[in-house]
Amino acid sequence: MKIRYIYLMIFSLSLTLSFAQERTKDTIDDQVVNVVKPYTPTISDAFKIKDTPILNDSNTIKKKQVKYNIFSIPVASTFTPAKGKAANVDKAKFVKLYDNYASLGVGTYTTILGEIYLNHELSNTENVGGYFSHHSSQGGIEGLLLDDNFSKTGLNAHYSQKLRDFAWKIDAGFDLLTFNWYGLPQNFFGQTEANVIDPSHSFNSFNVGGKLKFDDAIINDGSVRFRRFGDNQDSGENRFIAKTSFDIPVQGEEINTEFYIDYIGGSFDSDYNGTAEINYGNVTFGLSPSYQLKQDDLTVNLGVRLVYLNDTEFNDNKFFIYPNIEASYRLVDEILIAYGGVKGELQQNSYYDFANENPFVSPTLFIAPTDQRYNGFIGLKGKLSNNVSYNVKGNYFSEEGKALYKANDAQTFATQDYQFGNSFGVVYDDVTTFSVAGELNIDVNRNFTLGLKGEYFNYTTDTQAEAWNLPDVTGSIFMDVQISEKWYAGASAFYVGERKDQQLLVGALVFPDPSPITLESYFDANAHLGYKINDQLSVFAKVNNMLNQDYERYLNFPVQGIQAIAGATYQFDF
């Protein structure tokens, strides 16, 4: 019986377990659980050998015991250390800067040189000032048949104000210049003709203008200028220039843009032959957008110049597109920088610019702009040290209608004072120019500065026989030295290579064009020395054309020989 009961209990228990497993499978899915225990390393105890090894070496040397005694001997010393004392620092002497100065000098050839500069601060934001200059000489060049005196006088006044968001300035000026057509060709004429010539030629100029500069605005700056220029031969010229620059935002970038308007209009009483009046005038509108791209050591300026020209005298309109591209790359930091680019522009010529560059021009010029189609350049620049910088550059110009000075024909039947071949006219030609230039500047602690510059030119003309009065080589050097606190000195020299010109004698007979005349190269050296008596008063001496060269700047126009000038400069406030 007991055995039955045991079998019955086992059978019932097995049925119960099987039924429970089936219900579990219906409600609970199978899952796998991985139990991971973190690794905890332990260090076992190390068993060290505690025995000292014994060397069984027959060559072992036994150490000897050394015994010594120290004898202490007292030494008498009289040295007493001095207490530390701070060194004195030499303070730079305070130098007062004055806002105004007046300078006057006199010299050979009855030369007078004077300058006055005034600047007064009305308030923290307002300034007013002026400038006056005068340079004249009574002449006296040997071998001339006509007077060679000259005079240049200028007067300018300005007012400026600085406000919160912008600053502005307005100024006006007047200039008076007097020169002489003294370059009478003595191979054609003599004293008889010179006695009937009045070579004086005077220029006068008045200008007024202003500037405006904004802070943190779309428009960066702007300027306007009006100039009236004329002479004592009934010539007159008006010119008005307005410029502005602004930034145009485009998709998070800024396009820097310049815009200008340039108007010029003038007239001459007669052409060189005295047959007709000359009138000229045009207005140009220019727009120059550019974008600057910077990446590491590379900087690229991508731009274009758009110019519209309206000739008001000939009712002719033209549109020009010029490249305005420039790039630079730092090869070795500030030591070696390569740069290059291609640019072009429409250059507005004027009677004012011609007369200031060559005061011996006749009042019979034809004024027209020059189309500088492109100027390609490439070069290297950098610093050899903190005090020495250099620049080497190559240029290639292509210019259409480039203005060239050329000696006027000498007329045997002349009726005007400038028709004896003693003046210059302007001719235009298509000229391509290749040049190589080099420059070196040294600046040592502001006590010594030295600069050297040189350039070689090669010209190709279209219709003219030569590129008249353009040199093949130019060079210059300047130096300033602060010798001591009181003494200072300086020197400069200029070299101009050979130039070409041509002059024709016109009379009852017609002569063939003569061969071009070569003007010799010249070297002009100058020096000055000054002494500072006190903070306000100093004296100076200048020597020009130290080598007493009698070279010709233009054909038949020699310059003054050695010239000496002495004077004083006074600085002050009021």
Coordinates of C-alpha atoms in Angstrom, one line a residue:
M1 CA 0.0 0.0 0.0
K2 CA 2.7 2.4 0.9
I3 CA 4.3 1.8 -2.4
R4 CA 1.1 2.7 -4.2
Y5 CA 0.7 5.8 -2.3
I6 CA 4.3 6.8 -3.2
Y7 CA 3.6 6.2 -7.0
L8 CA 0.4 8.1 -6.8
M9 CA 2.1 11.1 -5.3
I10 CA 4.9 11.1 -7.8
F11 CA 2.4 10.9 -10.7
S12 CA 0.3 13.8 -9.3
L13 CA 3.4 16.0 -8.8
S14 CA 4.6 15.4 -12.4
L15 CA 1.2 16.4 -13.8
T16 CA 1.2 19.6 -11.8
L17 CA 4.7 20.6 -12.9
S18 CA 4.0 19.9 -16.6
F19 CA 0.8 22.0 -16.4
A20 CA 2.7 24.9 -14.8
Q21 CA 5.3 24.9 -17.5
E22 CA 2.7 25.1 -20.2
R23 CA 1.0 28.1 -18.7
T24 CA 4.4 29.8 -18.2
K25 CA 5.2 29.5 -21.8
D26 CA 2.0 31.2 -22.7
T27 CA 2.6 34.3 -20.7
I28 CA 6.4 34.8 -20.4
D29 CA 8.9 34.9 -23.2
D30 CA 12.3 33.3 -23.0
Q31 CA 15.1 35.7 -22.0
V32 CA 18.9 35.4 -21.6
V33 CA 20.5 37.2 -18.7
N34 CA 24.3 37.6 -18.7
V35 CA 25.8 38.4 -15.3
V36 CA 29.1 40.3 -15.7
K37 CA 31.4 40.8 -12.7
P38 CA 33.9 43.7 -12.9
Y39 CA 37.5 42.7 -12.9
T40 CA 39.3 43.6 -9.7
P41 CA 43.0 42.8 -10.0
T42 CA 45.1 42.1 -6.9
I43 CA 48.9 42.2 -6.4
S44 CA 50.4 39.2 -4.7
D45 CA 53.1 39.5 -2.2
A46 CA 56.6 39.3 -3.6
F47 CA 59.2 37.2 -2.0
K48 CA 62.6 39.0 -1.8
I49 CA 66.0 37.5 -1.3
K50 CA 67.3 38.8 1.9
D51 CA 70.7 37.2 1.7
T52 CA 73.8 39.4 0.8
P53 CA 75.8 37.8 -2.0
I54 CA 79.4 36.8 -1.2
L55 CA 82.1 37.5 -3.7
N56 CA 84.8 34.9 -4.0
D57 CA 87.3 37.0 -6.0
S58 CA 91.0 36.7 -5.4
N59 CA 91.6 40.2 -6.9
T60 CA 89.4 42.1 -4.4
I61 CA 91.3 45.0 -2.9
K62 CA 90.8 45.7 0.7
K63 CA 89.9 49.3 1.4
K64 CA 92.4 51.3 3.5
Q65 CA 91.3 53.4 6.3
V66 CA 92.2 57.1 5.9
K67 CA 92.8 59.3 8.9
Y68 CA 93.1 63.1 8.6
N69 CA 92.9 66.3 10.8
I70 CA 91.6 69.8 9.9
F71 CA 93.6 72.8 11.1
S72 CA 91.3 75.8 11.5
I73 CA 93.2 79.1 10.9
P74 CA 91.2 82.3 11.4
V75 CA 91.5 84.9 8.5
A76 CA 90.9 88.6 9.2
S77 CA 88.6 90.4 6.7
T78 CA 87.8 94.1 6.3
F79 CA 85.2 93.6 3.6
T80 CA 81.8 95.1 4.4
P81 CA 79.0 94.4 1.9
A82 CA 77.2 97.6 0.8
K83 CA 73.5 97.8 0.9
G84 CA 71.6 97.3 -2.4
K85 CA 70.6 100.6 -4.2
A86 CA 68.1 100.9 -7.0
A87 CA 69.5 102.3 -10.3
N88 CA 68.2 105.5 -11.7
V89 CA 66.1 105.3 -14.8
D90 CA 66.8 107.9 -17.4
K91 CA 63.6 109.5 -18.4
A92 CA 63.1 110.8 -21.9
K93 CA 62.9 114.6 -21.9
F94 CA 59.4 115.8 -22.6
V95 CA 59.2 117.3 -26.1
K96 CA 56.5 119.8 -26.6
L97 CA 54.8 119.7 -30.0
Y98 CA 53.6 123.0 -31.4
D99 CA 50.6 123.3 -33.7
N100 CA 52.0 126.2 -35.8
Y101 CA 55.2 127.3 -37.5
A102 CA 56.7 130.0 -39.7
S103 CA 59.8 129.6 -41.9
L104 CA 61.7 132.1 -43.9
G105 CA 64.9 131.6 -46.0
V106 CA 66.9 133.7 -48.5
G107 CA 69.6 132.6 -51.0
T108 CA 71.4 133.0 -54.2
Y109 CA 69.6 134.1 -57.4
T110 CA 67.7 136.4 -55.0
T111 CA 65.7 133.4 -53.9
I112 CA 63.0 133.8 -51.2
L113 CA 61.4 130.8 -49.5
G114 CA 58.7 131.2 -47.0
E115 CA 56.0 129.1 -45.2
I116 CA 53.4 129.7 -42.5
Y117 CA 51.2 126.9 -41.2
L118 CA 48.5 127.6 -38.6
N119 CA 46.2 125.2 -36.8
H120 CA 44.0 126.1 -33.9
E121 CA 41.7 123.9 -31.8
L122 CA 38.4 125.7 -31.2
S123 CA 37.1 122.8 -29.1
N124 CA 37.5 119.1 -28.6
T125 CA 35.8 118.5 -31.9
E126 CA 36.6 121.6 -34.0
N127 CA 39.8 122.8 -35.7
V128 CA 40.6 125.7 -38.0
G129 CA 43.8 126.4 -39.8
G130 CA 45.6 127.7 -42.9
Y131 CA 48.7 127.4 -44.9
F132 CA 50.7 130.0 -46.9
S133 CA 53.8 129.3 -49.1
H134 CA 55.9 131.4 -51.3
H135 CA 58.9 130.5 -53.5
S136 CA 60.5 133.0 -55.9
S137 CA 63.7 133.7 -57.7
Q138 CA 64.9 136.6 -59.8
G139 CA 66.8 134.3 -62.0
G140 CA 70.2 134.9 -63.5
I141 CA 71.1 131.8 -65.6
E142 CA 74.1 132.6 -67.8
G143 CA 73.8 132.6 -71.5
L144 CA 70.1 133.4 -71.7
L145 CA 68.5 136.1 -73.9
L146 CA 65.2 136.3 -71.9
D147 CA 64.3 136.7 -68.3
D148 CA 64.1 133.5 -66.3
N149 CA 62.6 134.6 -63.0
F150 CA 59.7 132.7 -61.4
S151 CA 57.3 132.9 -58.5
K152 CA 54.9 130.4 -56.8
T153 CA 52.5 131.5 -54.1
G154 CA 49.8 129.5 -52.4
L155 CA 47.2 130.2 -49.8
N156 CA 44.8 127.6 -48.2
A157 CA 42.4 127.7 -45.3
H158 CA 40.4 124.8 -43.7
Y159 CA 37.8 124.0 -41.0
S160 CA 37.0 120.5 -39.6
Q161 CA 34.7 119.0 -37.1
K162 CA 34.4 115.6 -35.5
L163 CA 31.0 114.5 -34.5
R164 CA 29.7 111.3 -32.9
D165 CA 29.0 109.3 -36.1
F166 CA 31.0 111.2 -38.8
A167 CA 33.6 113.8 -39.4
W168 CA 33.8 116.5 -42.0
K169 CA 36.2 119.1 -43.4
I170 CA 35.9 122.0 -45.8
D171 CA 38.8 123.9 -47.3
A172 CA 39.5 126.6 -50.0
G173 CA 42.7 127.7 -51.6
F174 CA 44.2 130.1 -54.1
D175 CA 47.4 129.8 -56.2
L176 CA 49.4 132.2 -58.3
L177 CA 52.3 131.1 -60.4
T178 CA 54.5 133.1 -62.8
F179 CA 57.1 131.7 -65.2
N180 CA 58.9 132.7 -68.3
W181 CA 59.2 131.2 -71.7
Y182 CA 62.9 131.8 -71.6
G183 CA 64.0 128.8 -73.7
L184 CA 64.6 130.8 -76.9
P185 CA 66.4 128.5 -79.4
Q186 CA 69.6 130.5 -80.2
N187 CA 70.4 128.4 -83.2
F188 CA 67.3 130.1 -84.9
F189 CA 67.0 133.5 -83.2
G190 CA 69.2 136.2 -81.5
Q191 CA 69.0 139.3 -79.4
T192 CA 67.0 141.1 -82.0
E193 CA 64.1 138.8 -81.7
A194 CA 64.5 138.5 -77.9
N195 CA 64.0 142.3 -77.6
V196 CA 60.4 142.0 -78.8
I197 CA 59.4 139.0 -76.7
D198 CA 57.6 139.3 -73.4
P199 CA 58.1 135.8 -72.0
S200 CA 56.0 136.2 -68.9
H201 CA 53.2 133.7 -68.4
S202 CA 51.1 133.7 -65.2
F203 CA 48.7 131.1 -63.9
N204 CA 45.9 131.5 -61.3
S205 CA 43.9 128.9 -59.6
F206 CA 41.0 128.9 -57.1
N207 CA 39.6 125.7 -55.5
V208 CA 37.0 124.8 -52.8
G209 CA 36.0 121.4 -51.6
G210 CA 35.2 119.2 -48.7
K211 CA 35.4 115.7 -47.2
L212 CA 33.0 113.6 -45.2
K213 CA 33.8 110.3 -43.4
F214 CA 31.3 108.1 -41.6
D215 CA 31.7 105.6 -38.8
D216 CA 29.9 102.3 -39.0
A217 CA 27.7 103.1 -41.9
I218 CA 27.1 101.7 -45.4
I219 CA 28.6 104.9 -46.9
N220 CA 32.3 105.0 -45.9
D221 CA 33.3 108.5 -47.2
G222 CA 32.7 111.2 -49.8
S223 CA 34.5 114.2 -51.2
V224 CA 33.8 117.0 -53.7
R225 CA 36.2 119.5 -55.3
F226 CA 35.7 122.4 -57.7
R227 CA 38.7 124.2 -59.3
R228 CA 38.9 127.2 -61.6
F229 CA 42.2 127.5 -63.4
G230 CA 43.3 130.2 -65.9
D231 CA 46.2 132.3 -67.1
N232 CA 47.0 135.8 -68.4
Q233 CA 46.4 134.6 -72.0
D234 CA 42.6 134.4 -71.6
S235 CA 42.6 130.7 -71.1
G236 CA 40.2 129.1 -68.6
E237 CA 39.3 125.7 -67.2
N238 CA 36.6 124.4 -64.8
R239 CA 36.7 121.1 -63.2
F240 CA 34.4 119.4 -60.7
I241 CA 35.0 116.0 -59.0
A242 CA 32.7 114.1 -56.7
K243 CA 33.7 110.8 -55.1
T244 CA 32.1 108.3 -52.7
S245 CA 32.7 104.8 -51.5
F246 CA 30.3 102.4 -49.9
D247 CA 29.8 98.7 -49.0
I248 CA 27.1 96.6 -50.5
P249 CA 26.1 93.5 -48.4
V250 CA 25.6 90.3 -50.5
Q251 CA 24.8 87.0 -48.8
G252 CA 26.9 87.8 -45.8
E253 CA 29.8 89.3 -47.8
E254 CA 30.6 92.9 -48.5
I255 CA 31.3 94.4 -52.0
N256 CA 33.3 97.6 -51.7
T257 CA 32.2 100.0 -54.3
E258 CA 33.6 103.4 -55.5
F259 CA 31.6 105.9 -57.6
Y260 CA 32.8 109.2 -59.0
I261 CA 31.7 112.0 -61.3
D262 CA 34.4 114.0 -63.1
Y263 CA 33.5 117.0 -65.2
I264 CA 36.0 119.2 -67.1
G265 CA 35.5 122.1 -69.5
G266 CA 37.7 124.8 -70.8
S267 CA 38.9 126.9 -73.7
F268 CA 42.0 128.5 -75.2
D269 CA 41.8 131.8 -77.0
S270 CA 43.7 130.4 -80.0
D271 CA 45.5 127.3 -81.3
Y272 CA 49.3 127.5 -81.9
N273 CA 49.0 128.9 -85.4
G274 CA 46.4 131.5 -84.4
T275 CA 43.7 130.2 -86.7
A276 CA 40.9 129.0 -84.4
E277 CA 39.7 128.9 -80.8
I278 CA 40.0 125.6 -78.8
N279 CA 37.2 124.4 -76.7
Y280 CA 37.1 121.1 -74.8
G281 CA 34.9 119.4 -72.3
N282 CA 33.6 116.0 -71.1
V283 CA 32.0 114.3 -68.1
T284 CA 32.8 110.8 -66.9
F285 CA 30.9 108.5 -64.6
G286 CA 32.8 105.7 -62.9
L287 CA 31.8 102.7 -60.9
S288 CA 34.3 100.3 -59.3
P289 CA 33.0 97.3 -57.3
S290 CA 35.5 95.0 -55.8
Y291 CA 35.5 91.9 -53.5
Q292 CA 38.4 90.9 -51.3
L293 CA 39.1 87.2 -50.7
K294 CA 41.5 86.1 -47.9
Q295 CA 42.7 82.6 -47.2
D296 CA 45.7 81.9 -45.0
D297 CA 48.6 83.8 -46.7
L298 CA 46.7 84.6 -49.9
T299 CA 44.8 87.9 -50.5
V300 CA 43.0 88.5 -53.7
N301 CA 41.0 91.7 -54.7
L302 CA 38.7 91.0 -57.6
G303 CA 37.1 94.0 -59.2
V304 CA 36.2 95.8 -62.4
R305 CA 36.0 99.5 -63.4
L306 CA 33.1 100.7 -65.5
V307 CA 33.5 104.2 -67.0
Y308 CA 31.0 106.1 -69.2
L309 CA 32.4 109.1 -71.1
N310 CA 30.3 111.9 -72.6
D311 CA 32.3 114.3 -74.8
T312 CA 30.2 117.5 -74.5
E313 CA 32.1 119.3 -77.3
F314 CA 31.9 116.6 -80.0
N315 CA 28.7 114.9 -78.8
D316 CA 30.5 111.6 -78.5
N317 CA 29.7 108.8 -76.0
K318 CA 31.9 105.9 -75.0
F319 CA 31.8 103.1 -72.5
F320 CA 34.9 101.5 -71.0
I321 CA 35.4 98.3 -69.0
Y322 CA 38.8 98.0 -67.2
P323 CA 40.2 95.2 -65.0
N324 CA 40.8 95.9 -61.4
I325 CA 42.5 92.7 -60.0
E326 CA 45.3 92.5 -57.5
A327 CA 46.7 89.5 -55.5
S328 CA 49.4 89.0 -52.9
Y329 CA 50.9 85.9 -51.3
R330 CA 53.1 85.7 -48.3
L331 CA 55.9 83.2 -49.2
V332 CA 57.9 83.8 -46.0
D333 CA 55.9 85.8 -43.5
E334 CA 56.9 89.5 -43.8
I335 CA 60.3 88.6 -45.4
L336 CA 59.1 87.6 -48.9
I337 CA 55.7 88.6 -50.4
A338 CA 54.8 88.0 -54.0
Y339 CA 52.2 90.3 -55.6
G340 CA 50.8 91.1 -59.0
G341 CA 47.7 92.3 -60.8
V342 CA 46.1 93.9 -63.8
K343 CA 44.4 97.3 -63.6
G344 CA 43.2 100.0 -66.0
E345 CA 41.5 103.4 -65.9
L346 CA 40.5 106.4 -67.9
Q347 CA 42.9 109.2 -67.0
Q348 CA 41.4 112.7 -67.1
N349 CA 44.0 115.2 -68.4
S350 CA 43.7 118.9 -67.7
Y351 CA 45.4 122.2 -68.3
Y352 CA 46.0 122.5 -64.6
D353 CA 47.9 119.2 -64.5
F354 CA 50.0 120.0 -67.6
A355 CA 51.0 123.4 -66.4
N356 CA 52.0 122.1 -63.0
E357 CA 54.2 119.4 -64.5
N358 CA 55.6 121.5 -67.3
P359 CA 55.1 125.3 -66.6
F360 CA 56.5 126.2 -70.1
V361 CA 53.5 124.9 -72.1
S362 CA 51.8 127.3 -74.5
P363 CA 48.1 128.3 -74.0
T364 CA 47.2 126.4 -77.1
L365 CA 46.7 122.8 -75.9
F366 CA 44.2 120.2 -77.0
I367 CA 42.9 118.5 -73.9
A368 CA 41.7 114.9 -74.1
P369 CA 41.6 111.9 -71.7
T370 CA 44.1 109.0 -71.9
D371 CA 42.7 105.4 -72.1
Q372 CA 45.0 103.3 -70.0
R373 CA 43.7 100.0 -71.2
Y374 CA 45.7 97.9 -68.7
N375 CA 48.6 98.0 -66.4
G376 CA 50.0 94.6 -65.7
F377 CA 52.5 94.3 -62.8
I378 CA 54.3 91.7 -60.8
G379 CA 56.8 92.0 -58.0
L380 CA 58.3 90.9 -54.7
K381 CA 58.5 92.9 -51.5
G382 CA 59.2 92.4 -47.9
K383 CA 61.4 93.2 -44.9
L384 CA 65.0 92.0 -44.6
S385 CA 64.8 93.1 -40.9
N386 CA 62.7 95.4 -38.8
N387 CA 64.6 98.4 -40.2
V388 CA 65.1 97.4 -43.8
S389 CA 62.4 96.9 -46.5
Y390 CA 62.6 96.3 -50.2
N391 CA 60.3 96.2 -53.3
V392 CA 61.1 94.9 -56.8
K393 CA 58.5 95.4 -59.5
G394 CA 57.9 94.9 -63.2
N395 CA 55.2 96.8 -65.1
Y396 CA 53.7 96.7 -68.6
F397 CA 51.4 99.6 -69.6
S398 CA 49.2 99.9 -72.7
E399 CA 47.9 103.4 -73.1
E400 CA 45.9 104.9 -75.9
G401 CA 46.1 108.6 -76.4
K402 CA 49.0 109.1 -74.0
A403 CA 50.0 112.8 -73.6
L404 CA 53.6 113.7 -74.5
Y405 CA 55.3 117.1 -74.2
K406 CA 57.0 118.2 -77.4
A407 CA 58.8 121.5 -78.3
N408 CA 56.7 123.8 -80.4
D409 CA 57.9 124.8 -83.9
A410 CA 59.9 128.0 -84.1
Q411 CA 58.1 130.4 -86.5
T412 CA 60.0 133.1 -88.3
F413 CA 56.7 135.0 -88.7
A414 CA 55.7 134.7 -85.0
T415 CA 53.2 137.1 -83.6
Q416 CA 52.8 135.7 -80.1
D417 CA 55.5 135.5 -77.4
Y418 CA 55.4 131.7 -77.3
Q419 CA 55.7 131.1 -81.1
F420 CA 59.5 131.4 -81.2
G421 CA 60.0 127.8 -80.3
N422 CA 60.3 128.7 -76.6
S423 CA 57.2 126.8 -75.4
F424 CA 55.8 123.3 -75.5
G425 CA 52.7 121.6 -76.8
V426 CA 51.1 118.3 -76.2
V427 CA 50.8 115.5 -78.7
Y428 CA 48.9 112.2 -78.2
D429 CA 50.0 108.7 -79.2
D430 CA 49.4 105.0 -78.4
V431 CA 52.3 104.0 -76.2
T432 CA 53.3 100.7 -74.6
T433 CA 55.7 100.9 -71.7
F434 CA 57.8 98.2 -70.1
S435 CA 59.6 99.1 -66.8
V436 CA 61.5 97.4 -64.1
A437 CA 61.8 99.2 -60.7
G438 CA 63.6 98.6 -57.4
E439 CA 63.3 100.3 -54.0
L440 CA 65.2 99.9 -50.7
N441 CA 64.3 101.7 -47.5
I442 CA 66.3 101.8 -44.2
D443 CA 64.9 103.3 -41.0
V444 CA 67.0 103.0 -37.8
N445 CA 65.3 104.3 -34.7
R446 CA 64.1 107.5 -36.4
N447 CA 67.6 108.9 -36.2
F448 CA 68.7 107.6 -39.6
T449 CA 66.6 107.0 -42.7
L450 CA 67.9 106.1 -46.1
G451 CA 66.0 105.4 -49.3
L452 CA 67.0 104.3 -52.8
K453 CA 64.9 104.0 -55.9
G454 CA 65.6 103.3 -59.5
E455 CA 63.5 102.4 -62.6
Y456 CA 64.3 101.5 -66.2
F457 CA 61.8 102.2 -69.1
N458 CA 61.4 101.0 -72.6
Y459 CA 58.8 102.7 -74.8
T460 CA 57.1 101.7 -78.1
T461 CA 55.1 104.4 -80.0
D462 CA 52.6 104.2 -82.8
T463 CA 52.8 107.4 -84.9
Q464 CA 55.4 109.5 -83.1
A465 CA 59.0 108.9 -83.8
E466 CA 59.9 108.9 -80.1
A467 CA 58.3 109.0 -76.7
W468 CA 59.0 112.7 -76.4
N469 CA 60.6 113.9 -73.1
L470 CA 60.2 110.5 -71.3
P471 CA 63.5 109.3 -69.7
D472 CA 64.8 105.8 -70.1
V473 CA 66.2 105.6 -66.6
T474 CA 65.4 107.4 -63.3
G475 CA 66.9 107.1 -59.9
S476 CA 66.8 108.8 -56.6
I477 CA 68.3 108.6 -53.1
F478 CA 67.5 110.5 -49.9
M479 CA 68.9 110.4 -46.4
D480 CA 68.0 112.1 -43.1
V481 CA 70.2 112.0 -40.0
Q482 CA 69.5 113.2 -36.5
I483 CA 73.1 113.9 -35.5
S484 CA 72.4 114.9 -32.0
E485 CA 69.7 116.5 -29.9
K486 CA 70.5 119.8 -31.6
W487 CA 71.9 119.0 -35.0
Y488 CA 70.2 117.3 -37.9
A489 CA 71.1 116.9 -41.6
G490 CA 69.9 115.4 -44.8
A491 CA 70.7 114.9 -48.5
S492 CA 69.0 113.9 -51.7
A493 CA 70.0 113.2 -55.2
F494 CA 68.2 112.6 -58.5
Y495 CA 69.3 111.0 -61.7
V496 CA 67.3 111.3 -65.0
G497 CA 68.4 109.5 -68.1
E498 CA 68.4 110.7 -71.7
R499 CA 65.2 112.0 -73.3
K500 CA 64.3 112.8 -76.9
D501 CA 62.7 115.9 -78.4
Q502 CA 62.3 117.5 -81.8
Q503 CA 62.0 121.1 -83.1
L504 CA 61.2 122.5 -86.5
L505 CA 61.9 125.9 -87.9
V506 CA 58.9 127.1 -89.9
G507 CA 59.2 130.0 -92.4
A508 CA 58.4 130.8 -96.0
L509 CA 60.1 127.6 -97.0
V510 CA 59.0 124.1 -95.9
F511 CA 61.8 122.2 -94.2
P512 CA 61.8 118.4 -93.7
D513 CA 61.4 117.1 -90.2
P514 CA 64.7 117.3 -88.4
S515 CA 66.2 114.4 -86.5
P516 CA 65.3 113.9 -82.9
I517 CA 67.4 115.8 -80.4
T518 CA 68.9 113.9 -77.5
L519 CA 68.8 115.6 -74.1
E520 CA 71.7 114.5 -71.9
S521 CA 71.2 112.7 -68.7
Y522 CA 71.7 114.7 -65.5
F523 CA 72.5 114.2 -61.8
D524 CA 71.2 116.7 -59.2
A525 CA 72.5 116.5 -55.6
N526 CA 71.2 118.5 -52.7
A527 CA 71.9 118.7 -49.0
H528 CA 70.6 120.5 -45.9
L529 CA 71.8 121.1 -42.3
G530 CA 69.9 122.4 -39.3
Y531 CA 70.5 123.4 -35.7
K532 CA 67.9 123.6 -33.0
I533 CA 68.5 126.6 -30.8
N534 CA 65.7 125.8 -28.5
D535 CA 62.3 124.0 -28.6
Q536 CA 60.8 126.8 -30.8
L537 CA 63.6 128.3 -32.8
S538 CA 65.9 126.5 -35.3
V539 CA 68.1 127.6 -38.2
F540 CA 68.9 125.8 -41.4
A541 CA 71.0 125.9 -44.6
K542 CA 70.3 124.3 -47.9
V543 CA 72.5 123.7 -51.0
N544 CA 70.8 122.6 -54.3
N545 CA 72.6 121.4 -57.4
M546 CA 75.8 120.9 -55.4
L547 CA 77.7 119.8 -58.5
N548 CA 76.8 123.0 -60.4
Q549 CA 75.3 121.1 -63.3
D550 CA 74.0 123.2 -66.2
Y551 CA 71.7 120.5 -67.5
E552 CA 68.4 121.1 -69.4
R553 CA 65.2 119.9 -67.9
Y554 CA 63.5 120.5 -71.2
L555 CA 64.9 121.5 -74.6
N556 CA 66.5 124.9 -74.4
F557 CA 65.5 125.4 -70.8
P558 CA 68.7 125.1 -68.6
V559 CA 68.3 125.2 -64.8
Q560 CA 70.0 127.4 -62.2
G561 CA 73.5 126.3 -61.1
I562 CA 74.5 125.8 -57.5
Q563 CA 72.1 127.4 -55.1
A564 CA 72.5 128.2 -51.4
I565 CA 69.7 129.1 -49.0
A566 CA 69.8 130.0 -45.3
G567 CA 66.9 130.7 -43.0
A568 CA 65.1 130.0 -39.7
T569 CA 62.0 128.2 -38.5
Y570 CA 59.9 129.3 -35.5
Q571 CA 57.3 127.1 -33.8
F572 CA 54.5 128.5 -31.7
D573 CA 51.0 128.2 -30.2
F574 CA 48.3 130.7 -29.8

